[in-house]
C-alpha cells in the first residue's frame, strides 16, 4: 500500500502549501494530477485539443481561487470532480450544437462474422458504443474501467452517492451489451474482460 501512503503524503503537502506558498501549491497539483485528469477528460470528450483546453481551465480556476479554495474531501476528489464537470458541461454544450441528424453513430451490422471482426474492429465497435452512452454514464464507466477507481472514489469525484455510481455503471453495462449484441460472437476475450463481463 505505498501508493496510499504517497497519496496521503501528497494531500498533506498540498494542504500545507495551499496555506503557505500558492505557487508551490499549484506546481505540486499540476505535477501530481495533470496527466490523470487529462486522461479522464479526454475519455469523455474524445478530442485532445478540447481536453487540453478544459484541463487548463480547471487548473486556472484553482489558481484564481487558491486563496479561498476550501476542499471538503481530498484534492484528488476535488480535481476529478472539477475535471469531470468540465468535460460533461462541454459534452452537453456540444450536443446542443449538433443536431441528431448529423450525429455519426454507426449501427452494428447484422452480418458480422467471427472472421470479419478483428481486434481493431472490436475496439472501434466498443468506442462507438461508448459514444452512445449518456455523458455521466460514460464518465462513470470510464473512471471505473480505465482509471481503476472504486465506486466510492468515483462517487467522491463526481459528488454523487455511491448508489448513483452503481446505478450508472449498471446502466452503462446494459446499454453497451445492447449496442454490442451483434458483435458478441466475434469479440475477443480482452474486450469482454475490459467491459467487465
Coordinates of N, CA, C and O in Angstrom, one line a residue:
X1 N 0.8 -1.2 0.0 CA 0.0 0.0 0.0 C 0.8 1.3 0.0 O 0.4 2.3 0.6
X2 N 2.0 1.3 -0.6 CA 2.8 2.5 -0.7 C 2.1 3.6 -1.4 O 2.3 4.8 -1.2
X3 N 1.2 3.3 -2.4 CA 0.5 4.3 -3.2 C -0.4 5.1 -2.3 O -0.5 6.3 -2.4
X4 N -1.1 4.5 -1.3 CA -1.9 5.2 -0.4 C -1.1 6.1 0.5 O -1.5 7.3 0.7
X5 N 0.0 5.6 1.0 CA 0.9 6.5 1.8 C 1.4 7.7 1.0 O 1.4 8.8 1.5
X6 N 1.7 7.5 -0.3 CA 2.2 8.6 -1.2 C 1.0 9.5 -1.4 O 1.2 10.8 -1.3
X7 N -0.2 9.0 -1.6 CA -1.4 9.9 -1.8 C -1.6 10.7 -0.5 O -1.8 11.9 -0.6
X8 N -1.5 10.1 0.6 CA -1.7 10.8 1.9 C -0.7 11.9 2.1 O -1.0 13.0 2.5
X9 N 0.6 11.5 1.8 CA 1.6 12.5 1.9 C 1.4 13.7 0.9 O 1.6 14.8 1.3
X10 N 1.0 13.4 -0.3 CA 0.7 14.5 -1.2 C -0.4 15.3 -0.8 O -0.3 16.6 -0.8
X11 N -1.5 14.7 -0.2 CA -2.6 15.5 0.3 C -2.2 16.4 1.4 O -2.6 17.6 1.5
X12 N -1.4 15.9 2.3 CA -0.9 16.7 3.5 C 0.0 17.8 3.0 O -0.1 19.0 3.4
X13 N 0.9 17.5 2.0 CA 1.8 18.5 1.5 C 1.0 19.6 0.7 O 1.3 20.8 0.9
X14 N 0.0 19.2 0.0 CA -0.9 20.2 -0.7 C -1.6 21.1 0.2 O -1.7 22.3 0.0
X15 N -2.1 20.6 1.3 CA -2.8 21.4 2.3 C -1.9 22.4 2.9 O -2.3 23.6 3.1
X16 N -0.7 22.0 3.2 CA 0.3 22.9 3.8 C 0.7 24.0 2.8 O 0.8 25.2 3.1
X17 N 1.0 23.6 1.6 CA 1.4 24.5 0.5 C 0.3 25.5 0.2 O 0.6 26.7 -0.1
X18 N -0.9 25.1 0.2 CA -2.0 26.0 -0.1 C -2.0 27.1 0.9 O -2.3 28.3 0.6
X19 N -1.7 26.8 2.2 CA -1.7 27.9 3.2 C -0.4 28.8 3.1 O -0.5 29.9 3.5
X20 N 0.7 28.2 2.7 CA 2.0 28.9 2.8 C 2.6 29.4 1.5 O 3.2 30.4 1.5
X21 N 2.4 28.7 0.4 CA 3.1 29.0 -0.9 C 2.2 28.7 -2.1 O 2.2 27.5 -2.5
X22 N 1.4 29.6 -2.6 CA 0.5 29.4 -3.6 C 1.1 28.8 -4.9 O 0.6 28.0 -5.6
X23 N 2.3 29.3 -5.2 CA 3.0 28.9 -6.5 C 3.4 27.4 -6.3 O 3.2 26.6 -7.3
X24 N 4.0 27.1 -5.2 CA 4.5 25.7 -5.0 C 3.2 24.8 -4.9 O 3.3 23.6 -5.4
X25 N 2.2 25.3 -4.4 CA 0.9 24.5 -4.3 C 0.4 24.1 -5.7 O 0.1 23.0 -6.0
X26 N 0.4 25.1 -6.6 CA 0.0 24.9 -8.0 C 0.9 23.9 -8.7 O 0.5 23.1 -9.5
X27 N 2.2 24.1 -8.5 CA 3.2 23.2 -9.1 C 3.0 21.7 -8.7 O 3.0 20.8 -9.5
X28 N 2.8 21.6 -7.4 CA 2.5 20.2 -6.8 C 1.2 19.6 -7.4 O 1.2 18.4 -7.7
X29 N 0.2 20.4 -7.4 CA -1.1 20.0 -8.0 C -0.9 19.6 -9.5 O -1.4 18.5 -9.9
X30 N -0.3 20.4 -10.2 CA 0.0 20.2 -11.6 C 0.8 18.9 -11.8 O 0.4 18.1 -12.6
X31 N 1.9 18.8 -11.1 CA 2.7 17.6 -11.3 C 2.0 16.3 -10.9 O 2.2 15.3 -11.5
X32 N 1.2 16.4 -9.8 CA 0.6 15.2 -9.3 C -0.7 14.8 -10.1 O -1.0 13.6 -10.1
X33 N -1.4 15.7 -10.7 CA -2.7 15.4 -11.2 C -2.9 15.7 -12.7 O -3.9 15.4 -13.3
X34 N -2.0 16.4 -13.3 CA -2.2 16.9 -14.7 C -2.5 15.7 -15.7 O -3.5 15.7 -16.4
X35 N -1.6 14.8 -15.7 CA -1.8 13.7 -16.7 C -3.1 12.8 -16.4 O -3.8 12.6 -17.3
X36 N -3.3 12.4 -15.1 CA -4.5 11.5 -14.9 C -5.8 12.3 -15.2 O -6.8 11.8 -15.7
X37 N -5.8 13.6 -14.9 CA -7.0 14.4 -15.1 C -7.2 14.6 -16.6 O -8.3 14.5 -17.1
X38 N -6.1 14.8 -17.3 CA -6.2 14.9 -18.8 C -6.7 13.7 -19.4 O -7.5 13.7 -20.4
X39 N -6.3 12.5 -18.9 CA -6.8 11.2 -19.5 C -8.3 11.1 -19.2 O -9.1 10.6 -20.1
X40 N -8.8 11.5 -18.0 CA -10.2 11.4 -17.7 C -11.0 12.3 -18.6 O -12.0 11.9 -19.2
X41 N -10.6 13.5 -18.8 CA -11.3 14.5 -19.6 C -11.3 14.0 -21.1 O -12.4 14.0 -21.8
X42 N -10.2 13.5 -21.6 CA -10.1 13.0 -23.0 C -11.0 11.9 -23.2 O -11.7 11.8 -24.2
X43 N -11.2 11.0 -22.3 CA -12.0 9.8 -22.4 C -13.5 10.2 -22.5 O -14.3 9.5 -23.1
X44 N -13.8 11.4 -22.0 CA -15.2 11.9 -22.1 C -15.4 12.7 -23.4 O -16.4 12.4 -24.1
X45 N -14.5 13.6 -23.7 CA -14.7 14.5 -24.9 C -14.1 13.9 -26.2 O -14.5 14.4 -27.2
X46 N -13.2 13.0 -26.1 CA -12.6 12.3 -27.3 C -11.9 13.3 -28.2 O -11.9 13.1 -29.4
X47 N -11.3 14.4 -27.7 CA -10.6 15.3 -28.5 C -9.5 15.9 -27.7 O -9.7 16.5 -26.7
X48 N -8.2 15.6 -28.1 CA -7.1 16.0 -27.3 C -7.0 17.5 -27.1 O -6.7 18.0 -26.0
X49 N -7.3 18.3 -28.1 CA -7.2 19.8 -28.0 C -8.2 20.3 -27.0 O -7.9 21.1 -26.2
X50 N -9.4 19.8 -27.1 CA -10.5 20.2 -26.2 C -10.2 19.8 -24.8 O -10.3 20.5 -23.9
X51 N -9.7 18.6 -24.7 CA -9.3 18.1 -23.3 C -8.2 18.9 -22.7 O -8.3 19.3 -21.5
X52 N -7.3 19.3 -23.5 CA -6.2 20.2 -23.0 C -6.7 21.6 -22.6 O -6.4 22.1 -21.5
X53 N -7.6 22.1 -23.4 CA -8.2 23.4 -23.0 C -9.1 23.3 -21.7 O -9.0 24.2 -20.9
X54 N -9.8 22.3 -21.6 CA -10.7 22.1 -20.4 C -9.8 21.9 -19.2 O -10.1 22.4 -18.1
X55 N -8.7 21.1 -19.3 CA -7.8 20.9 -18.2 C -7.2 22.2 -17.8 O -7.0 22.4 -16.6
X56 N -6.7 23.0 -18.7 CA -6.1 24.2 -18.4 C -7.1 25.1 -17.7 O -6.7 25.9 -16.7
X57 N -8.4 25.1 -18.1 CA -9.4 25.9 -17.4 C -9.6 25.5 -16.0 O -9.8 26.3 -15.1
X58 N -9.5 24.1 -15.7 CA -9.7 23.6 -14.4 C -8.6 24.1 -13.5 O -8.8 24.7 -12.4
X59 N -7.3 24.0 -14.0 CA -6.2 24.5 -13.2 C -6.2 26.0 -13.1 O -5.8 26.5 -12.0
X60 N -6.6 26.7 -14.1 CA -6.7 28.2 -14.0 C -7.7 28.6 -12.9 O -7.5 29.5 -12.1
X61 N -8.9 27.9 -12.9 CA -9.9 28.2 -11.8 C -9.3 28.0 -10.4 O -9.5 28.7 -9.5
X62 N -8.6 26.9 -10.3 CA -7.9 26.6 -9.0 C -6.9 27.7 -8.6 O -6.9 28.2 -7.5
X63 N -6.1 28.1 -9.6 CA -5.1 29.1 -9.4 C -5.8 30.4 -9.0 O -5.4 31.1 -8.0
X64 N -6.9 30.8 -9.7 CA -7.6 32.1 -9.4 C -8.2 32.1 -8.0 O -8.4 33.1 -7.4
X65 N -8.6 30.9 -7.6 CA -9.3 30.8 -6.3 C -8.5 30.1 -5.2 O -9.0 29.7 -4.2
X66 N -7.2 30.0 -5.4 CA -6.3 29.3 -4.5 C -6.4 29.8 -3.0 O -6.2 29.1 -2.1
X67 N -6.6 31.1 -2.9 CA -6.6 31.7 -1.5 C -7.9 31.4 -0.8 O -7.9 31.4 0.5
X68 N -9.0 31.2 -1.5 CA -10.3 31.0 -0.9 C -10.8 29.6 -1.1 O -11.9 29.2 -0.6
X69 N -10.0 28.8 -1.7 CA -10.4 27.4 -2.1 C -10.5 26.6 -0.8 O -9.6 26.5 0.0
X70 N -11.7 26.0 -0.6 CA -12.0 25.1 0.5 C -12.2 23.7 0.0 O -13.2 23.5 -0.8
X71 N -11.4 22.8 0.4 CA -11.5 21.4 0.0 C -12.1 20.6 1.1 O -11.5 20.4 2.2
X72 N -13.3 20.0 0.9 CA -14.0 19.3 2.0 C -13.7 17.8 2.0 O -13.9 17.2 2.9
X73 N -13.1 17.3 0.8 CA -12.7 15.9 0.8 C -11.2 15.8 0.6 O -10.5 16.1 1.5
X74 N -10.8 15.4 -0.6 CA -9.4 15.4 -0.9 C -9.1 16.2 -2.1 O -10.1 16.5 -2.9
X75 N -7.9 16.6 -2.3 CA -7.6 17.4 -3.5 C -7.9 16.5 -4.8 O -8.4 17.0 -5.8
X76 N -7.5 15.3 -4.7 CA -7.8 14.4 -5.8 C -9.2 14.3 -6.2 O -9.6 14.5 -7.3
X77 N -10.1 14.1 -5.2 CA -11.5 14.0 -5.4 C -12.0 15.4 -6.0 O -12.9 15.4 -6.9
X78 N -11.6 16.5 -5.4 CA -12.0 17.8 -5.9 C -11.6 18.0 -7.3 O -12.4 18.4 -8.1
X79 N -10.4 17.7 -7.7 CA -9.9 17.9 -9.0 C -10.6 16.9 -10.0 O -11.0 17.4 -11.1
X80 N -10.8 15.7 -9.6 CA -11.6 14.8 -10.5 C -13.0 15.3 -10.8 O -13.5 15.2 -11.9
X81 N -13.6 15.8 -9.7 CA -15.0 16.3 -9.9 C -15.0 17.5 -10.8 O -15.8 17.6 -11.7
X82 N -14.0 18.4 -10.6 CA -13.9 19.6 -11.4 C -13.7 19.2 -12.9 O -14.3 19.8 -13.8
X83 N -12.8 18.3 -13.1 CA -12.5 17.8 -14.4 C -13.7 17.2 -15.1 O -14.0 17.4 -16.3
X84 N -14.3 16.3 -14.4 CA -15.5 15.6 -14.9 C -16.6 16.6 -15.2 O -17.3 16.5 -16.3
X85 N -16.8 17.5 -14.3 CA -17.9 18.5 -14.6 C -17.6 19.4 -15.8 O -18.4 19.6 -16.6
X86 N -16.3 19.7 -16.0 CA -15.9 20.5 -17.2 C -16.1 19.7 -18.4 O -16.7 20.2 -19.4
X87 N -15.8 18.4 -18.4 CA -15.9 17.5 -19.6 C -17.4 17.3 -19.9 O -17.8 17.4 -21.0
X88 N -18.2 17.1 -18.8 CA -19.6 16.9 -19.0 C -20.4 18.1 -19.5 O -21.2 18.1 -20.4
X89 N -20.0 19.3 -19.0 CA -20.5 20.5 -19.5 C -20.2 20.7 -20.9 O -21.1 21.1 -21.7
X90 N -19.0 20.5 -21.3 CA -18.6 20.6 -22.7 C -19.4 19.7 -23.6 O -19.9 20.1 -24.7
X91 N -19.5 18.4 -23.1 CA -20.3 17.4 -23.9 C -21.7 17.9 -24.1 O -22.3 17.8 -25.2
X92 N -22.3 18.4 -23.0 CA -23.7 18.9 -23.1 C -23.9 20.0 -24.1 O -24.8 20.1 -24.9
X93 N -22.9 21.0 -24.0 CA -22.9 22.1 -24.9 C -22.8 21.6 -26.4 O -23.4 22.1 -27.3
X94 N -21.9 20.7 -26.6 CA -21.7 20.1 -27.9 C -22.9 19.5 -28.5 O -23.2 19.6 -29.6
X95 N -23.6 18.7 -27.6 CA -24.8 18.1 -28.0 C -25.9 19.1 -28.5 O -26.6 18.8 -29.5
X96 N -26.0 20.2 -27.8 CA -26.9 21.2 -28.2 C -26.6 21.8 -29.5 O -27.5 22.3 -30.2
X97 N -25.3 21.8 -29.9 CA -24.9 22.5 -31.1 C -25.0 21.5 -32.3 O -25.0 22.0 -33.4
X98 N -25.0 20.3 -32.1 CA -25.1 19.3 -33.2 C -26.5 18.6 -33.2 O -26.9 18.1 -32.2
X99 N -27.1 18.7 -34.3 CA -28.4 18.0 -34.4 C -28.2 16.5 -34.5 O -27.2 16.0 -35.0
X100 N -29.2 15.8 -34.0 CA -29.1 14.3 -34.0 C -29.0 13.8 -35.4 O -28.3 12.7 -35.7
X101 N -29.6 14.5 -36.4 CA -29.4 14.0 -37.8 C -28.0 14.0 -38.2 O -27.6 13.2 -39.1
X102 N -27.2 14.9 -37.7 CA -25.8 15.0 -38.1 C -24.9 14.1 -37.3 O -23.7 13.9 -37.6
X103 N -25.4 13.5 -36.3 CA -24.6 12.6 -35.4 C -24.1 11.4 -36.2 O -24.9 10.8 -36.9
X104 N -22.9 11.0 -36.0 CA -22.4 9.8 -36.7 C -22.3 8.6 -35.8 O -21.2 8.4 -35.2
X105 N -23.4 7.9 -35.6 CA -23.4 6.8 -34.7 C -23.6 5.5 -35.6 O -24.6 5.4 -36.2
X106 N -22.6 4.7 -35.7 CA -22.6 3.6 -36.5 C -23.4 2.5 -35.8 O -23.2 2.2 -34.7
X107 N -24.3 1.9 -36.6 CA -25.0 0.7 -36.1 C -24.3 -0.6 -36.4 O -23.7 -0.7 -37.5
X108 N -24.2 -1.5 -35.5 CA -23.5 -2.7 -35.8 C -24.3 -3.5 -36.9 O -25.5 -3.5 -36.9
X109 N -23.5 -4.0 -37.8 CA -24.2 -4.7 -38.9 C -24.6 -6.1 -38.5 O -24.0 -6.7 -37.6
X110 N -25.7 -6.6 -39.1 CA -26.3 -7.8 -38.7 C -25.5 -9.0 -39.2 O -25.6 -10.1 -38.6
X111 N -24.7 -8.8 -40.2 CA -23.9 -10.0 -40.7 C -22.5 -10.0 -40.3 O -21.7 -10.6 -41.1
X112 N -22.2 -9.5 -39.1 CA -20.8 -9.6 -38.6 C -20.5 -11.0 -38.3 O -21.2 -11.7 -37.6
X113 N -19.3 -11.5 -38.8 CA -18.9 -12.9 -38.6 C -17.7 -12.9 -37.7 O -17.0 -11.9 -37.6
X114 N -17.4 -14.1 -37.2 CA -16.2 -14.2 -36.4 C -14.9 -13.8 -37.2 O -14.0 -13.2 -36.7
X115 N -14.9 -14.2 -38.4 CA -13.7 -14.0 -39.2 C -13.5 -12.5 -39.6 O -12.4 -12.0 -39.7
X116 N -14.6 -11.8 -39.7 CA -14.5 -10.4 -40.2 C -14.2 -9.4 -39.1 O -14.0 -8.3 -39.4
X117 N -14.3 -9.9 -37.8 CA -14.1 -8.9 -36.7 C -12.8 -9.1 -36.1 O -12.6 -10.0 -35.4
X118 N -11.9 -8.2 -36.4 CA -10.5 -8.3 -35.8 C -10.5 -7.4 -34.6 O -11.4 -6.7 -34.3
X119 N -9.3 -7.4 -34.0 CA -9.1 -6.6 -32.7 C -9.4 -5.1 -33.0 O -10.1 -4.5 -32.2
X120 N -9.0 -4.6 -34.1 CA -9.2 -3.1 -34.4 C -10.7 -2.9 -34.6 O -11.2 -1.9 -34.1
X121 N -11.4 -3.7 -35.3 CA -12.9 -3.5 -35.5 C -13.6 -3.7 -34.1 O -14.6 -2.9 -33.9
X122 N -13.2 -4.6 -33.3 CA -13.8 -4.7 -32.0 C -13.6 -3.5 -31.1 O -14.5 -3.0 -30.5
X123 N -12.3 -3.0 -31.2 CA -12.0 -1.7 -30.4 C -12.9 -0.6 -30.9 O -13.4 0.2 -30.2
X124 N -13.0 -0.5 -32.3 CA -13.9 0.6 -32.8 C -15.3 0.4 -32.5 O -16.0 1.4 -32.2
X125 N -15.8 -0.8 -32.5 CA -17.2 -1.1 -32.1 C -17.5 -0.7 -30.6 O -18.5 0.0 -30.3
X126 N -16.5 -1.0 -29.8 CA -16.6 -0.6 -28.4 C -16.6 0.9 -28.2 O -17.4 1.5 -27.5
X127 N -15.7 1.6 -28.9 CA -15.6 3.1 -28.9 C -16.9 3.7 -29.4 O -17.4 4.7 -28.8
X128 N -17.5 3.2 -30.4 CA -18.7 3.7 -31.0 C -19.9 3.5 -30.0 O -20.7 4.4 -29.8
X129 N -19.9 2.3 -29.4 CA -20.9 2.0 -28.4 C -20.8 3.0 -27.2 O -21.8 3.4 -26.6
X130 N -19.5 3.2 -26.7 CA -19.3 4.2 -25.6 C -19.8 5.6 -25.9 O -20.3 6.2 -25.1
X131 N -19.7 6.0 -27.2 CA -20.1 7.3 -27.6 C -21.7 7.4 -27.5 O -22.2 8.5 -27.3
X132 N -22.4 6.3 -27.5 CA -23.8 6.4 -27.4 C -24.3 6.5 -26.0 O -25.5 6.8 -25.8
X133 N -23.4 6.3 -25.0 CA -23.8 6.3 -23.6 C -24.1 7.8 -23.2 O -23.4 8.7 -23.7
X134 N -25.0 8.0 -22.3 CA -25.2 9.4 -21.8 C -23.9 9.8 -21.1 O -23.2 8.9 -20.6
X135 N -23.6 11.1 -21.1 CA -22.3 11.6 -20.6 C -21.9 11.1 -19.2 O -20.8 10.6 -19.0
X136 N -22.8 11.2 -18.2 CA -22.5 10.8 -16.9 C -22.3 9.3 -16.8 O -21.4 8.8 -16.1
X137 N -23.1 8.5 -17.5 CA -23.0 7.1 -17.6 C -21.6 6.7 -18.2 O -20.9 5.8 -17.6
X138 N -21.2 7.4 -19.2 CA -19.9 7.1 -19.9 C -18.8 7.4 -18.9 O -17.8 6.7 -18.8
X139 N -18.9 8.6 -18.2 CA -17.9 9.0 -17.3 C -17.7 8.0 -16.2 O -16.5 7.6 -15.9
X140 N -18.7 7.5 -15.6 CA -18.7 6.5 -14.6 C -18.0 5.3 -15.1 O -17.1 4.7 -14.4
X141 N -18.4 4.8 -16.2 CA -17.9 3.6 -16.8 C -16.4 3.7 -17.0 O -15.6 2.9 -16.7
X142 N -15.9 4.8 -17.6 CA -14.5 5.0 -18.0 C -13.7 5.2 -16.7 O -12.6 4.7 -16.6
X143 N -14.2 5.9 -15.7 CA -13.5 6.1 -14.5 C -13.3 4.7 -13.8 O -12.2 4.5 -13.2
X144 N -14.3 3.9 -13.9 CA -14.1 2.5 -13.3 C -13.2 1.6 -14.1 O -12.3 1.1 -13.5
X145 N -13.5 1.5 -15.4 CA -12.8 0.5 -16.2 C -11.4 1.0 -16.6 O -10.5 0.2 -16.7
X146 N -11.2 2.3 -16.9 CA -9.9 2.7 -17.4 C -9.1 3.4 -16.4 O -7.9 3.3 -16.4
X147 N -9.7 4.1 -15.4 CA -8.9 4.7 -14.4 C -8.7 3.8 -13.2 O -7.9 4.0 -12.3
X148 N -9.6 2.7 -13.1 CA -9.4 1.8 -12.0 C -9.9 2.3 -10.7 O -9.5 1.8 -9.6
X149 N -10.8 3.3 -10.7 CA -11.3 3.9 -9.5 C -12.5 3.0 -8.9 O -13.2 2.4 -9.7
X150 N -12.6 3.0 -7.6 CA -13.7 2.3 -6.9 C -14.9 3.1 -7.1 O -14.9 4.3 -7.3
X151 N -16.1 2.5 -6.8 CA -17.3 3.2 -6.8 C -17.3 4.4 -5.8 O -17.8 5.5 -6.1
X152 N -16.7 4.1 -4.7 CA -16.6 5.2 -3.6 C -15.8 6.4 -4.2 O -16.1 7.5 -4.0
X153 N -14.6 6.1 -4.8 CA -13.8 7.1 -5.3 C -14.5 7.9 -6.4 O -14.4 9.1 -6.5
X154 N -15.2 7.2 -7.3 CA -16.0 7.9 -8.4 C -17.1 8.7 -7.8 O -17.3 9.9 -8.2
X155 N -17.7 8.2 -6.7 CA -18.8 9.0 -6.1 C -18.2 10.3 -5.5 O -18.8 11.4 -5.6
X156 N -17.1 10.2 -4.9 CA -16.4 11.4 -4.3 C -16.0 12.4 -5.4 O -16.2 13.6 -5.3
X157 N -15.5 11.8 -6.5 CA -15.0 12.7 -7.6 C -16.2 13.4 -8.3 O -16.0 14.6 -8.7
X158 N -17.3 12.7 -8.4 CA -18.5 13.3 -9.1 C -19.4 14.0 -8.1 O -20.4 14.5 -8.6
X159 N -19.2 13.9 -6.8 CA -20.0 14.4 -5.8 C -21.5 13.8 -5.9 O -22.4 14.6 -5.9
X160 N -21.5 12.5 -6.0 CA -22.8 11.8 -6.0 C -22.7 10.7 -5.0 O -21.7 10.3 -4.5
X161 N -23.9 10.1 -4.8 CA -23.9 8.9 -3.8 C -23.3 7.7 -4.5 O -23.5 7.5 -5.7
X162 N -22.7 6.8 -3.7 CA -22.1 5.6 -4.3 C -23.2 4.7 -5.0 O -23.0 4.1 -6.0
X163 N -24.4 4.8 -4.5 CA -25.5 4.1 -5.2 C -25.8 4.6 -6.6 O -26.1 3.9 -7.5
X164 N -25.7 5.9 -6.7 CA -25.8 6.5 -8.1 C -24.8 6.0 -9.0 O -25.1 5.7 -10.2
X165 N -23.5 5.9 -8.5 CA -22.5 5.3 -9.3 C -22.8 3.9 -9.7 O -22.6 3.5 -10.9
X166 N -23.2 3.1 -8.8 CA -23.6 1.7 -9.0 C -24.7 1.7 -10.1 O -24.7 0.9 -11.0
X167 N -25.7 2.5 -10.0 CA -26.8 2.5 -10.9 C -26.3 3.0 -12.3 O -26.7 2.4 -13.3
X168 N -25.5 4.0 -12.4 CA -24.9 4.4 -13.7 C -24.1 3.4 -14.3 O -24.1 3.2 -15.5
X169 N -23.3 2.6 -13.5 CA -22.5 1.5 -14.1 C -23.4 0.4 -14.6 O -23.1 -0.1 -15.7
X170 N -24.4 0.1 -13.9 CA -25.3 -1.0 -14.4 C -26.0 -0.5 -15.7 O -26.1 -1.3 -16.6
X171 N -26.4 0.7 -15.7 CA -27.0 1.3 -17.0 C -26.0 1.2 -18.1 O -26.3 0.8 -19.2
X172 N -24.7 1.6 -17.9 CA -23.7 1.6 -18.9 C -23.5 0.2 -19.4 O -23.5 0.0 -20.6
X173 N -23.4 -0.8 -18.5 CA -23.2 -2.2 -19.0 C -24.4 -2.7 -19.8 O -24.2 -3.4 -20.8
X174 N -25.6 -2.3 -19.3 CA -26.8 -2.8 -20.0 C -26.8 -2.2 -21.4 O -27.1 -2.9 -22.4
X175 N -26.6 -0.9 -21.5 CA -26.6 -0.2 -22.9 C -25.5 -0.7 -23.8 O -25.7 -0.9 -25.0
X176 N -24.3 -1.0 -23.2 CA -23.2 -1.5 -24.0 C -23.5 -2.9 -24.5 O -23.2 -3.2 -25.7
X177 N -24.1 -3.7 -23.7 CA -24.5 -5.1 -24.1 C -25.5 -5.0 -25.3 O -25.3 -5.8 -26.2
X178 N -26.4 -4.1 -25.2 CA -27.4 -3.9 -26.2 C -26.7 -3.5 -27.5 O -27.0 -4.0 -28.6
X179 N -25.9 -2.5 -27.4 CA -25.2 -1.9 -28.6 C -24.3 -2.9 -29.3 O -24.1 -3.0 -30.5
X180 N -23.7 -3.8 -28.4 CA -22.6 -4.7 -29.0 C -23.2 -6.1 -29.1 O -22.4 -7.1 -29.4
X181 N -24.5 -6.3 -29.0 CA -25.0 -7.7 -29.1 C -24.7 -8.4 -30.4 O -24.5 -9.6 -30.4
X182 N -24.6 -7.6 -31.5 CA -24.3 -8.2 -32.8 C -22.8 -8.7 -32.9 O -22.5 -9.4 -33.8
X183 N -22.0 -8.1 -32.0 CA -20.6 -8.4 -32.1 C -20.1 -9.5 -31.1 O -19.0 -9.9 -31.1
X184 N -21.0 -9.9 -30.2 CA -20.6 -10.8 -29.1 C -19.8 -12.1 -29.6 O -18.8 -12.5 -29.1
X185 N -20.3 -12.7 -30.7 CA -19.7 -13.9 -31.2 C -18.2 -13.6 -31.7 O -17.4 -14.5 -31.7
X186 N -18.0 -12.4 -32.1 CA -16.6 -12.1 -32.6 C -15.7 -11.3 -31.7 O -14.6 -11.1 -32.0
X187 N -16.2 -10.9 -30.6 CA -15.4 -10.1 -29.7 C -14.3 -11.0 -29.1 O -14.5 -12.1 -28.7
X188 N -13.1 -10.4 -29.0 CA -12.0 -11.1 -28.4 C -12.1 -11.1 -26.9 O -12.8 -10.2 -26.3
X189 N -11.4 -12.0 -26.2 CA -11.6 -12.0 -24.8 C -11.2 -10.8 -24.1 O -11.7 -10.4 -23.1
X190 N -10.2 -10.0 -24.6 CA -9.7 -8.8 -24.0 C -10.8 -7.8 -23.9 O -10.9 -7.0 -23.0
X191 N -11.7 -7.7 -24.9 CA -12.8 -6.7 -24.9 C -13.8 -7.1 -23.8 O -14.3 -6.3 -23.0
X192 N -14.1 -8.4 -23.7 CA -15.0 -8.9 -22.7 C -14.5 -8.6 -21.3 O -15.2 -8.2 -20.4
X193 N -13.2 -8.9 -21.1 CA -12.6 -8.6 -19.8 C -12.6 -7.1 -19.5 O -13.0 -6.7 -18.4
X194 N -12.3 -6.3 -20.5 CA -12.3 -4.8 -20.3 C -13.7 -4.3 -19.9 O -13.8 -3.4 -19.1
X195 N -14.7 -4.9 -20.6 CA -16.1 -4.4 -20.3 C -16.6 -5.0 -18.9 O -17.6 -4.5 -18.4
X196 N -15.9 -5.9 -18.4 CA -16.3 -6.5 -17.1 C -17.4 -7.5 -17.2 O -18.1 -7.7 -16.3
X197 N -17.5 -8.2 -18.3 CA -18.5 -9.3 -18.4 C -17.9 -10.6 -18.1 O -16.9 -11.0 -18.4

